[in-house]
Tab-separated table of C-alpha atoms in Angstrom:
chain	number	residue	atom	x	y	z
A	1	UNK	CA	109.374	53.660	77.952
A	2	UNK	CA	106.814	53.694	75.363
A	3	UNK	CA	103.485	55.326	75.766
A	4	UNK	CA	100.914	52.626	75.531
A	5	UNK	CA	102.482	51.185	78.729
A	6	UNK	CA	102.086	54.191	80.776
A	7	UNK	CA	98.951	55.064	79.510
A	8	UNK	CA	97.185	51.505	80.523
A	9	UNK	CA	99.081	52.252	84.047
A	10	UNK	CA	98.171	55.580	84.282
A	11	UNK	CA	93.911	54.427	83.938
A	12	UNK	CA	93.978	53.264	87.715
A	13	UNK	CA	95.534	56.119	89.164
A	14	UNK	CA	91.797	57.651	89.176
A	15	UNK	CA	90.920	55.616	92.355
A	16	UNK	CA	91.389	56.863	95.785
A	17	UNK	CA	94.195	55.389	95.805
A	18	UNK	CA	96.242	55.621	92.819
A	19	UNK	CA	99.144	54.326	94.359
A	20	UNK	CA	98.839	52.075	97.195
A	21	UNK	CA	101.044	52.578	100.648
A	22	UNK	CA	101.589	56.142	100.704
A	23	UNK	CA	100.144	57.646	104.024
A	24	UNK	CA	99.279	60.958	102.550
A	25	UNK	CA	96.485	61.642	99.815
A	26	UNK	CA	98.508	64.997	98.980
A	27	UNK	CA	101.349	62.759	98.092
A	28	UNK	CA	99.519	60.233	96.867
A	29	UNK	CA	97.711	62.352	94.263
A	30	UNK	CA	101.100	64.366	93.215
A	31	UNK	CA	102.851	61.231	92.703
A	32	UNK	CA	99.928	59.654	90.753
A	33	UNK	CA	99.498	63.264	88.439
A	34	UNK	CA	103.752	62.659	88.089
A	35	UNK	CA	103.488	59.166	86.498
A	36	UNK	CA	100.525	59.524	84.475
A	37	UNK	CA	102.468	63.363	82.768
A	38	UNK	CA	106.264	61.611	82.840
A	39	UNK	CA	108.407	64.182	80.844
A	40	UNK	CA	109.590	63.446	77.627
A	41	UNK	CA	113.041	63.262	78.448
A	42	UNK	CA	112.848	61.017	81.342
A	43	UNK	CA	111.185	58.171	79.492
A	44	UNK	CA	114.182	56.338	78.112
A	45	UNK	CA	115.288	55.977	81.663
A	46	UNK	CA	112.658	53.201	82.808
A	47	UNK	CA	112.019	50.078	81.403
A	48	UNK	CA	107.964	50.602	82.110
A	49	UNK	CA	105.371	52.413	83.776
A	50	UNK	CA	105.289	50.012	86.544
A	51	UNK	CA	109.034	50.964	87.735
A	52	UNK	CA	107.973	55.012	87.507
A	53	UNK	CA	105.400	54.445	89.664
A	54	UNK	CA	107.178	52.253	92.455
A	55	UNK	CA	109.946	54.525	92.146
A	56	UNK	CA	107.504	57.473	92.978
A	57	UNK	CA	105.934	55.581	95.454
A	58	UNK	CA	109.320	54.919	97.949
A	59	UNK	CA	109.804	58.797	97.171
A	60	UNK	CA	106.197	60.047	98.319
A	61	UNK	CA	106.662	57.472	101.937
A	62	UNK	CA	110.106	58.440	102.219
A	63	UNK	CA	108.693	61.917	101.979
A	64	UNK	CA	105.893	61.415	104.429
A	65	UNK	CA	108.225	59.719	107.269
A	66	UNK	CA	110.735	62.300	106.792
A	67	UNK	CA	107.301	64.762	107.521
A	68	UNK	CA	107.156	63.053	110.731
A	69	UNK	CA	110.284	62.845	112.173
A	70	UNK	CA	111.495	59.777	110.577
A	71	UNK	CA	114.819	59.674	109.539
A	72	UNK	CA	115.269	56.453	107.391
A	73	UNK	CA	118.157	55.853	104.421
A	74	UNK	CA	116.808	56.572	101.329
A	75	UNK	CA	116.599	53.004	98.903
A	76	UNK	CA	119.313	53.201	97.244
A	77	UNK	CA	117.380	53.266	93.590
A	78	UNK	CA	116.618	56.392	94.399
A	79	UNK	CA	120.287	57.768	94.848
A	80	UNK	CA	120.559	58.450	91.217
A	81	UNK	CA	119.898	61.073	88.586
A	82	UNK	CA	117.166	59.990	87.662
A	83	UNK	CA	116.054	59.632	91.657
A	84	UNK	CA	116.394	63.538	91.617
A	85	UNK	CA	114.792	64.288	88.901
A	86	UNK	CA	111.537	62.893	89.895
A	87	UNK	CA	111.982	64.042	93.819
A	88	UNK	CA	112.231	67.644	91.556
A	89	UNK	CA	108.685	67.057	89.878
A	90	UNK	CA	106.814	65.285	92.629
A	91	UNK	CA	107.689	68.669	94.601
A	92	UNK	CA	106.584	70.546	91.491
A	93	UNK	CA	103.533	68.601	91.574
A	94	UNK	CA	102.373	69.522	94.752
A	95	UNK	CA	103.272	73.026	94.944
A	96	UNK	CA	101.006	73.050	91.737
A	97	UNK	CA	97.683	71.422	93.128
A	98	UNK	CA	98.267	73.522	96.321
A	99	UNK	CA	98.079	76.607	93.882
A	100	UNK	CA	94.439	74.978	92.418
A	101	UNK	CA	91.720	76.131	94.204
A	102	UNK	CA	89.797	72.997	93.148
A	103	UNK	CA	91.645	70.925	95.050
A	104	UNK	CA	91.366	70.465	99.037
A	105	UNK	CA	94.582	72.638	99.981
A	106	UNK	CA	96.511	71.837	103.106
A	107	UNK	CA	97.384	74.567	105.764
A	108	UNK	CA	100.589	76.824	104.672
A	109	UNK	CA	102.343	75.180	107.808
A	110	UNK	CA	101.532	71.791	106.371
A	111	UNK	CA	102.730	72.818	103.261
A	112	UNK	CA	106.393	74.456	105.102
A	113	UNK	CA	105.883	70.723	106.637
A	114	UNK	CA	106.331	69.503	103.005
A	115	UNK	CA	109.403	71.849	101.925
A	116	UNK	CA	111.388	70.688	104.797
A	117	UNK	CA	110.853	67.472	104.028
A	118	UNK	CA	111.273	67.590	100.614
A	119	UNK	CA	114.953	69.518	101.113
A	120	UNK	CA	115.732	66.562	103.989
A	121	UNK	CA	115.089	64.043	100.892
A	122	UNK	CA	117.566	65.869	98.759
A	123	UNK	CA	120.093	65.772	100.690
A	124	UNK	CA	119.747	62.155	101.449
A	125	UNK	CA	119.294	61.219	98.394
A	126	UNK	CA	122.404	63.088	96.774
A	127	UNK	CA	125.203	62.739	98.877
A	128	UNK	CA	127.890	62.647	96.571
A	129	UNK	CA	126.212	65.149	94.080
A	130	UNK	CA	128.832	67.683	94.422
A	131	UNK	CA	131.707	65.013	92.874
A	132	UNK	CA	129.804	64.105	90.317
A	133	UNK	CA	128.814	67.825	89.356
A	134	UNK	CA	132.575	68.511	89.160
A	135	UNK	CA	132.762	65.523	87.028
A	136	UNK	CA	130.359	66.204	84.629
A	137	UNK	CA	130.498	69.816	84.150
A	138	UNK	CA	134.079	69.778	82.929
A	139	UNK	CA	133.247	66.634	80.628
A	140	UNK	CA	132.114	67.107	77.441
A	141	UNK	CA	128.247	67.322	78.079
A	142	UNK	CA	129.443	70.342	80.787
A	143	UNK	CA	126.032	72.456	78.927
A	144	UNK	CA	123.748	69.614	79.378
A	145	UNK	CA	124.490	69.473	83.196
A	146	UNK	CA	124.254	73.327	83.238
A	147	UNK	CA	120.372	72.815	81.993
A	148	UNK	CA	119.718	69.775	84.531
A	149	UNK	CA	121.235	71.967	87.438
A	150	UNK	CA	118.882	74.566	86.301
A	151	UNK	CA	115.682	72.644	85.793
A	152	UNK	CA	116.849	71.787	89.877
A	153	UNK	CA	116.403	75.485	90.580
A	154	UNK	CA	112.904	75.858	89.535
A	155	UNK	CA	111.366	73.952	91.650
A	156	UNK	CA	112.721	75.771	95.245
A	157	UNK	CA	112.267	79.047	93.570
A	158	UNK	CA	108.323	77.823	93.196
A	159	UNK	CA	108.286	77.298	96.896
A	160	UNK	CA	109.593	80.893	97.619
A	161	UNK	CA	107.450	82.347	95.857
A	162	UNK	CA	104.763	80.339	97.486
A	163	UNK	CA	105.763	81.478	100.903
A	164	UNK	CA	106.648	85.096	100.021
A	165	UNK	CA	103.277	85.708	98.682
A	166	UNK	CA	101.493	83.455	101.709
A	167	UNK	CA	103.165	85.448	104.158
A	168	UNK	CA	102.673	88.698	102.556
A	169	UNK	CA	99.011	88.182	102.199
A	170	UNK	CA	98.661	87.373	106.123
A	171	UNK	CA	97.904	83.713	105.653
A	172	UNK	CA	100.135	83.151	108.181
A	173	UNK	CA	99.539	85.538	110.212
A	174	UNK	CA	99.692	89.652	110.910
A	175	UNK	CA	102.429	91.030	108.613
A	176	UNK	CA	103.775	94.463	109.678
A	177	UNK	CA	104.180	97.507	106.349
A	178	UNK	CA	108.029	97.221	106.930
A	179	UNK	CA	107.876	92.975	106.506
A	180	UNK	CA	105.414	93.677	103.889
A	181	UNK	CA	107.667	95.491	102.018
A	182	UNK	CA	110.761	92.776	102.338
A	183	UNK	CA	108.643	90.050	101.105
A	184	UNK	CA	107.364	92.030	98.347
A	185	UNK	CA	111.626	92.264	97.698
A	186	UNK	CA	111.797	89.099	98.285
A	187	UNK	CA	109.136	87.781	95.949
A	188	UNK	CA	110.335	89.664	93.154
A	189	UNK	CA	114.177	88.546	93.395
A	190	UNK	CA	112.323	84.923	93.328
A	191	UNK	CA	110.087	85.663	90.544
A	192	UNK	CA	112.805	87.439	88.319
A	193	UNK	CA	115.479	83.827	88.663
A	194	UNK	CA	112.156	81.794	88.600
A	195	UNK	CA	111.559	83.518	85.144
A	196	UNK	CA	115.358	83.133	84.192
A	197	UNK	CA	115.106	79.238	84.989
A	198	UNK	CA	112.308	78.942	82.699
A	199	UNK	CA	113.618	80.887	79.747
A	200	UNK	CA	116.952	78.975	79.963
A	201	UNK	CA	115.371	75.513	79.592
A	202	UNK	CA	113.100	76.940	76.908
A	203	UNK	CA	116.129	78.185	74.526
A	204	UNK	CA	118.081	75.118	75.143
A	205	UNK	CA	115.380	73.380	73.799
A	206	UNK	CA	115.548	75.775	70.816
A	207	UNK	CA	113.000	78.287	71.898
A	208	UNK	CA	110.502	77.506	69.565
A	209	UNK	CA	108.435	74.834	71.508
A	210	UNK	CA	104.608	75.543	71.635
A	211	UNK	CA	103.596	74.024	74.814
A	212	UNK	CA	99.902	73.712	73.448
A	213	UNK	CA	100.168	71.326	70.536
A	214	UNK	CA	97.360	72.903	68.647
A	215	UNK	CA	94.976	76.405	69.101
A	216	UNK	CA	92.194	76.170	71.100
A	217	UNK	CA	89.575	78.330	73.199
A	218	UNK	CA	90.787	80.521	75.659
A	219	UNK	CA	90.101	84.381	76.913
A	220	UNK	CA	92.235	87.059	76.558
A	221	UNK	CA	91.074	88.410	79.832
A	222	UNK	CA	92.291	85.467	81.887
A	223	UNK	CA	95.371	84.927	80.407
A	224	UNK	CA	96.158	89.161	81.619
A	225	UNK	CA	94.919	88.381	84.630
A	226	UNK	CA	97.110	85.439	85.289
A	227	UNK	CA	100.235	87.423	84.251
A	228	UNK	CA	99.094	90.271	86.687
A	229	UNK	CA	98.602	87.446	89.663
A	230	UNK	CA	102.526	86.763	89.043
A	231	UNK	CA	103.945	90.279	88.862
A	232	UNK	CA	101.493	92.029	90.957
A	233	UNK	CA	103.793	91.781	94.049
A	234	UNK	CA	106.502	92.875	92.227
A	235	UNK	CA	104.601	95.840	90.623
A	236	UNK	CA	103.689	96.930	94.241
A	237	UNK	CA	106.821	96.822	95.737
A	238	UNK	CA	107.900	99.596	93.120
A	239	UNK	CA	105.026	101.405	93.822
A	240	UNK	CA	104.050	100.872	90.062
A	241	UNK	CA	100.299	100.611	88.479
A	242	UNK	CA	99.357	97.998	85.979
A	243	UNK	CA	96.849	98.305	83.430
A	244	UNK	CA	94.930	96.063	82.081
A	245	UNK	CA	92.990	96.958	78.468
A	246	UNK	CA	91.733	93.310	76.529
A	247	UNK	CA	89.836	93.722	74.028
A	248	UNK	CA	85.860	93.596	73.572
A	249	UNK	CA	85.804	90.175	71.762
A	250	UNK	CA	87.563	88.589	74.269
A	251	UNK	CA	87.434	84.800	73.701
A	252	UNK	CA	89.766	83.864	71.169
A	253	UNK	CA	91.202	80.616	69.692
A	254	UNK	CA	94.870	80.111	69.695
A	255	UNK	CA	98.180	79.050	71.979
A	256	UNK	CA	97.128	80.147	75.244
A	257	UNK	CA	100.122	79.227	77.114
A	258	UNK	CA	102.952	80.859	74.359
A	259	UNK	CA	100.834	84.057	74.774
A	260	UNK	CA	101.122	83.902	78.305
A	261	UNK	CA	104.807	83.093	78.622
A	262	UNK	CA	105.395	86.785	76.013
A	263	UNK	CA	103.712	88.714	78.072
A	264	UNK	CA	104.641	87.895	81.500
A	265	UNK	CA	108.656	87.786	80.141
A	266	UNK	CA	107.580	91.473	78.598
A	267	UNK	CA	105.583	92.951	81.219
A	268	UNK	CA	108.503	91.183	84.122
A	269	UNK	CA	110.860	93.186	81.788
A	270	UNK	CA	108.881	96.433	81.730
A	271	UNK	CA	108.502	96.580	85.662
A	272	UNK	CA	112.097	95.741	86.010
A	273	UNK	CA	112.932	98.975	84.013
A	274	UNK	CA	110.588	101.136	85.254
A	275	UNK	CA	111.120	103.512	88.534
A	276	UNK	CA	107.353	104.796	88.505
A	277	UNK	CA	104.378	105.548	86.430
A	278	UNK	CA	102.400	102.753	84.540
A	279	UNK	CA	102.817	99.517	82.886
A	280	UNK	CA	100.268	98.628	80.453
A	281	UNK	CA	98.696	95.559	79.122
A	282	UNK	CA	97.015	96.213	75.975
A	283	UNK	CA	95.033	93.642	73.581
A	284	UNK	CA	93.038	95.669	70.355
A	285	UNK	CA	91.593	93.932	67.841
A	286	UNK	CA	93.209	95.029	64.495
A	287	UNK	CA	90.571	92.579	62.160
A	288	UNK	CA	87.951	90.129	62.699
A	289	UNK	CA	90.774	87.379	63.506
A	290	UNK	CA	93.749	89.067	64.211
A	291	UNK	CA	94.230	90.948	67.804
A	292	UNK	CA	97.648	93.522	68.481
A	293	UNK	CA	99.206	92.911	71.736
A	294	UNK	CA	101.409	94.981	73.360
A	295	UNK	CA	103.252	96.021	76.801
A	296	UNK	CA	104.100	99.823	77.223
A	297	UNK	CA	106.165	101.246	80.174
A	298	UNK	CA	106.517	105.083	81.198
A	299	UNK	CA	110.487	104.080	81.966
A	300	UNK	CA	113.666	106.512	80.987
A	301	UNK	CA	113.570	104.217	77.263
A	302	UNK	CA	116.151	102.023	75.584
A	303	UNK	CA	119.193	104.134	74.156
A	304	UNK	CA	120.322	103.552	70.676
A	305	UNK	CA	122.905	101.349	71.133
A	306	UNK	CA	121.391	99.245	73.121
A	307	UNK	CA	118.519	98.354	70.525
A	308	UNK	CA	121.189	96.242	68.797
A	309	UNK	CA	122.069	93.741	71.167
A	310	UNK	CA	118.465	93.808	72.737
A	311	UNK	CA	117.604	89.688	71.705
A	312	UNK	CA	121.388	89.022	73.258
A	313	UNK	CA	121.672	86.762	76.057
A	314	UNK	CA	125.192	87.408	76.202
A	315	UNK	CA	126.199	91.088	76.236
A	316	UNK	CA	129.835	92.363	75.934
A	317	UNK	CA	130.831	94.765	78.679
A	318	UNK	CA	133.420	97.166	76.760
A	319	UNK	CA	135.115	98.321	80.174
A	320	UNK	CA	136.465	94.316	81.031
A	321	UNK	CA	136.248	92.698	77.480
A	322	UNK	CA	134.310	90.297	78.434
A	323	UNK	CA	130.479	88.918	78.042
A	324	UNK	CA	127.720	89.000	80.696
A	325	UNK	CA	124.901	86.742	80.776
A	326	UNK	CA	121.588	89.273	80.915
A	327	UNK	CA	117.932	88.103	82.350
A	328	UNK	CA	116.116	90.414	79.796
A	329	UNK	CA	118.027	89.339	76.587
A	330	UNK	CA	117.233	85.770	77.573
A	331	UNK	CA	113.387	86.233	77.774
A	332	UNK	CA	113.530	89.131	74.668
A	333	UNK	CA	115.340	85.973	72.803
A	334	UNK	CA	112.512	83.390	73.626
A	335	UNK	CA	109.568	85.972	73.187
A	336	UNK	CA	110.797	86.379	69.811
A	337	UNK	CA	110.997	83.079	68.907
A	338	UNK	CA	107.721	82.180	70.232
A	339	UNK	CA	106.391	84.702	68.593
A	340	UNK	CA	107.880	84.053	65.021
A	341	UNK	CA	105.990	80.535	65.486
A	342	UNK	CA	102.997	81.965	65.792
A	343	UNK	CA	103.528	83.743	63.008
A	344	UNK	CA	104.096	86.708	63.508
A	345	UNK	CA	107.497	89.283	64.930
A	346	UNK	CA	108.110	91.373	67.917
A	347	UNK	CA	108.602	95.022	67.369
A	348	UNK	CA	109.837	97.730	69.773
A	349	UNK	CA	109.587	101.688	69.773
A	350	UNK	CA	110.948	103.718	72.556
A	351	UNK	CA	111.596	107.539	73.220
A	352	UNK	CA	113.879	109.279	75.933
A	353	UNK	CA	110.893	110.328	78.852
A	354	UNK	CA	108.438	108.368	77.291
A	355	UNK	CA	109.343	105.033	77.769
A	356	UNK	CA	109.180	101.472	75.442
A	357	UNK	CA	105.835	99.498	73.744
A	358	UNK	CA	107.166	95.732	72.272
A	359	UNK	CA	104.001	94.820	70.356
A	360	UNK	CA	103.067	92.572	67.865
A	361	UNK	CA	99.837	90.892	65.859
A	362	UNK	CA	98.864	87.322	65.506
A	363	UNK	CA	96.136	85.352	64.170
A	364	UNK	CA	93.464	84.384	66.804
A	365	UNK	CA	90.187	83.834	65.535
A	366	UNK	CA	86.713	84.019	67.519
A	367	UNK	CA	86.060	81.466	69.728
A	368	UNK	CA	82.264	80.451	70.142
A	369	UNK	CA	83.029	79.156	73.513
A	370	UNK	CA	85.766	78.427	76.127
């Protein structure tokens, strides 16, 4: 599907209703921010932007019926690969607006409405999914369907997250210390595979993808604060502090979202490995346009030999011969990378007692305004 197609499509989609039949305006915008943002790699698989957007349609009112109660086959265009994939990022889609607080949010229980409807879709729209995993996985694109089943996964782990934190917040209603406490377990189980998801898809698309084609204005402040937002829960549940130190000149110009993705993989990494004490945020500028970032623990340290296999995603475990696929080598692996693309490398320093700093320096000029 080329893109002049999709965007003259995409210009309508403004209206109140970008796309005409669906019952629910939540729906109706999710599906409409879907088509207009199709993913790169799903283009090929429609002959225009007119067939994304009925396809999205029949998904968003077989959605809404299954909401209330209606249990209807799916179409059976939608029983397909390709069917999944965009059931995967119309649910993505709304979990993200819900998340905005521009945008008019439903209820939480609306929103558990939507989950349950979303998982009845799934499994009406894939009932033969588990032959054809089989099939492909031993095939000889067996990697490639390890990556789709993946992407799959980041999309329920969203909605956990979602209703972890909800709950825990009292949204929901009265939440007792000891519940408090399991959702804060909860959240951070989610929040840890949610982060593996991600850095999975990243590397197999080589690692070294800026999200943010090209710098531009963005504060240093906000982008700590966001990464806070995510692990705070996590942070609490160990009891741990996090600190927070930007720097005076705060608004920057650079690749706002790379920067984020380092240091929520680092600090993530830092709270897993630390049992109390601090974890610390800390942007300094080093010259007029360069700024040193770096994420400091008060953990037991990294030993010797494990420095050498610390950017590993696989690890050999000496006692069974054998290699182990490790969380915190994966996002050490695609923090580096990112981080060599914007020009600059991560470094590490760690003592027995005192804990580990990663830190590194990269080019972000003043920003006159965001």
């Amino acid at each position: 599907m080329s893109e002049a197609p999709l965007a003259k499509a995409s210009a309508p989609m403004q209206d109140a209703e970008p796309i005409a039949g669906i019952p629910c305006p939540v729906l109706r915008a999710a599906a409409a921010a879907v088509a207009a943002d199709l993913p790169a790699d799903l283009e090929h698989s429609f002959g225009g932007a007119a067939e994304v957007i009925d396809l999205l349609a029949q998904l968003a009112r077989h959605i809404a019926a299954r909401r209330n109660g209606v249990r209807a086959a799916p179409p059976h265009e939608l029983c397909t690969v390709v069917g999944r994939r965009l059931l995967e990022l119309l649910r993505a889609q709304v979990v993200r607006s819900w998340t905005d607080p521009r945008s008019d949010r439903p209820d939480a229980d609306v929103m558990l409405e939507f989950f349950q409807a979303f998982e009845a879709v799934r499994s009406a729209i894939e009932p033969d999914w588990d032959a054809y995993f089989a099939q492909r996985l031993s095939g000889p694109d067996g990697l490639e369907m390890v990556v789709e089943v993946v992407h799959d996964l980041r999309s329920p782990l969203t909605s956990i997250l979602f209703l972890a934190e909800t709950i825990q917040r009292g949204h929901s209603g009265p939440v007792n210390d000891l519940q408090h406490r399991q959702l804060g377990l909860i959240y951070s189980a989610a929040l840890g595979l949610s982060t593996m998801v991600s850095n999975v898809l990243e590397l197999a698309r080589g690692g070294s993808r800026l999200t943010d084609d090209s710098p531009a204005p963005f504060s240093i402040t906000d982008v700590f604060e966001s990464v806070h937002d995510i692990v705070r829960p996590m942070a609490e549940e160990k009891g741990l502090q996090i600190r927070l130190l930007p720097p005076s000149s705060d608004h920057r110009l650079g690749h706002a979202q790379a920067l984020s993705r380092v240091l929520l993989n680092l600090t993530t990494n830092a709270i897993k490995f630390t049992e109390e004490g601090v974890v610390e945020l800390v942007a300094r500028a080093t010259t007029l346009t360069r700024v040193e970032f770096s994420v400091r623990d008060t953990g037991r340290g990294i030993h010797d030999a494990a420095l050498k296999t610390l950017y590993l995603p696989f690890r050999r475990i000496p006692a069974h011969e054998r290699y182990a696929f490790s969380g915190t080598g994966l996002g050490l692996a695609l923090s580096r990378k990112l981080i060599e693309v914007m020009g600059s490398k991560l470094e590490v320093e760690t003592r027995p007692n005192w804990g580990t700093r990663f830190y590194f320096e990269i080019d972000l000029p003043l920003a006159t305004h965001l």
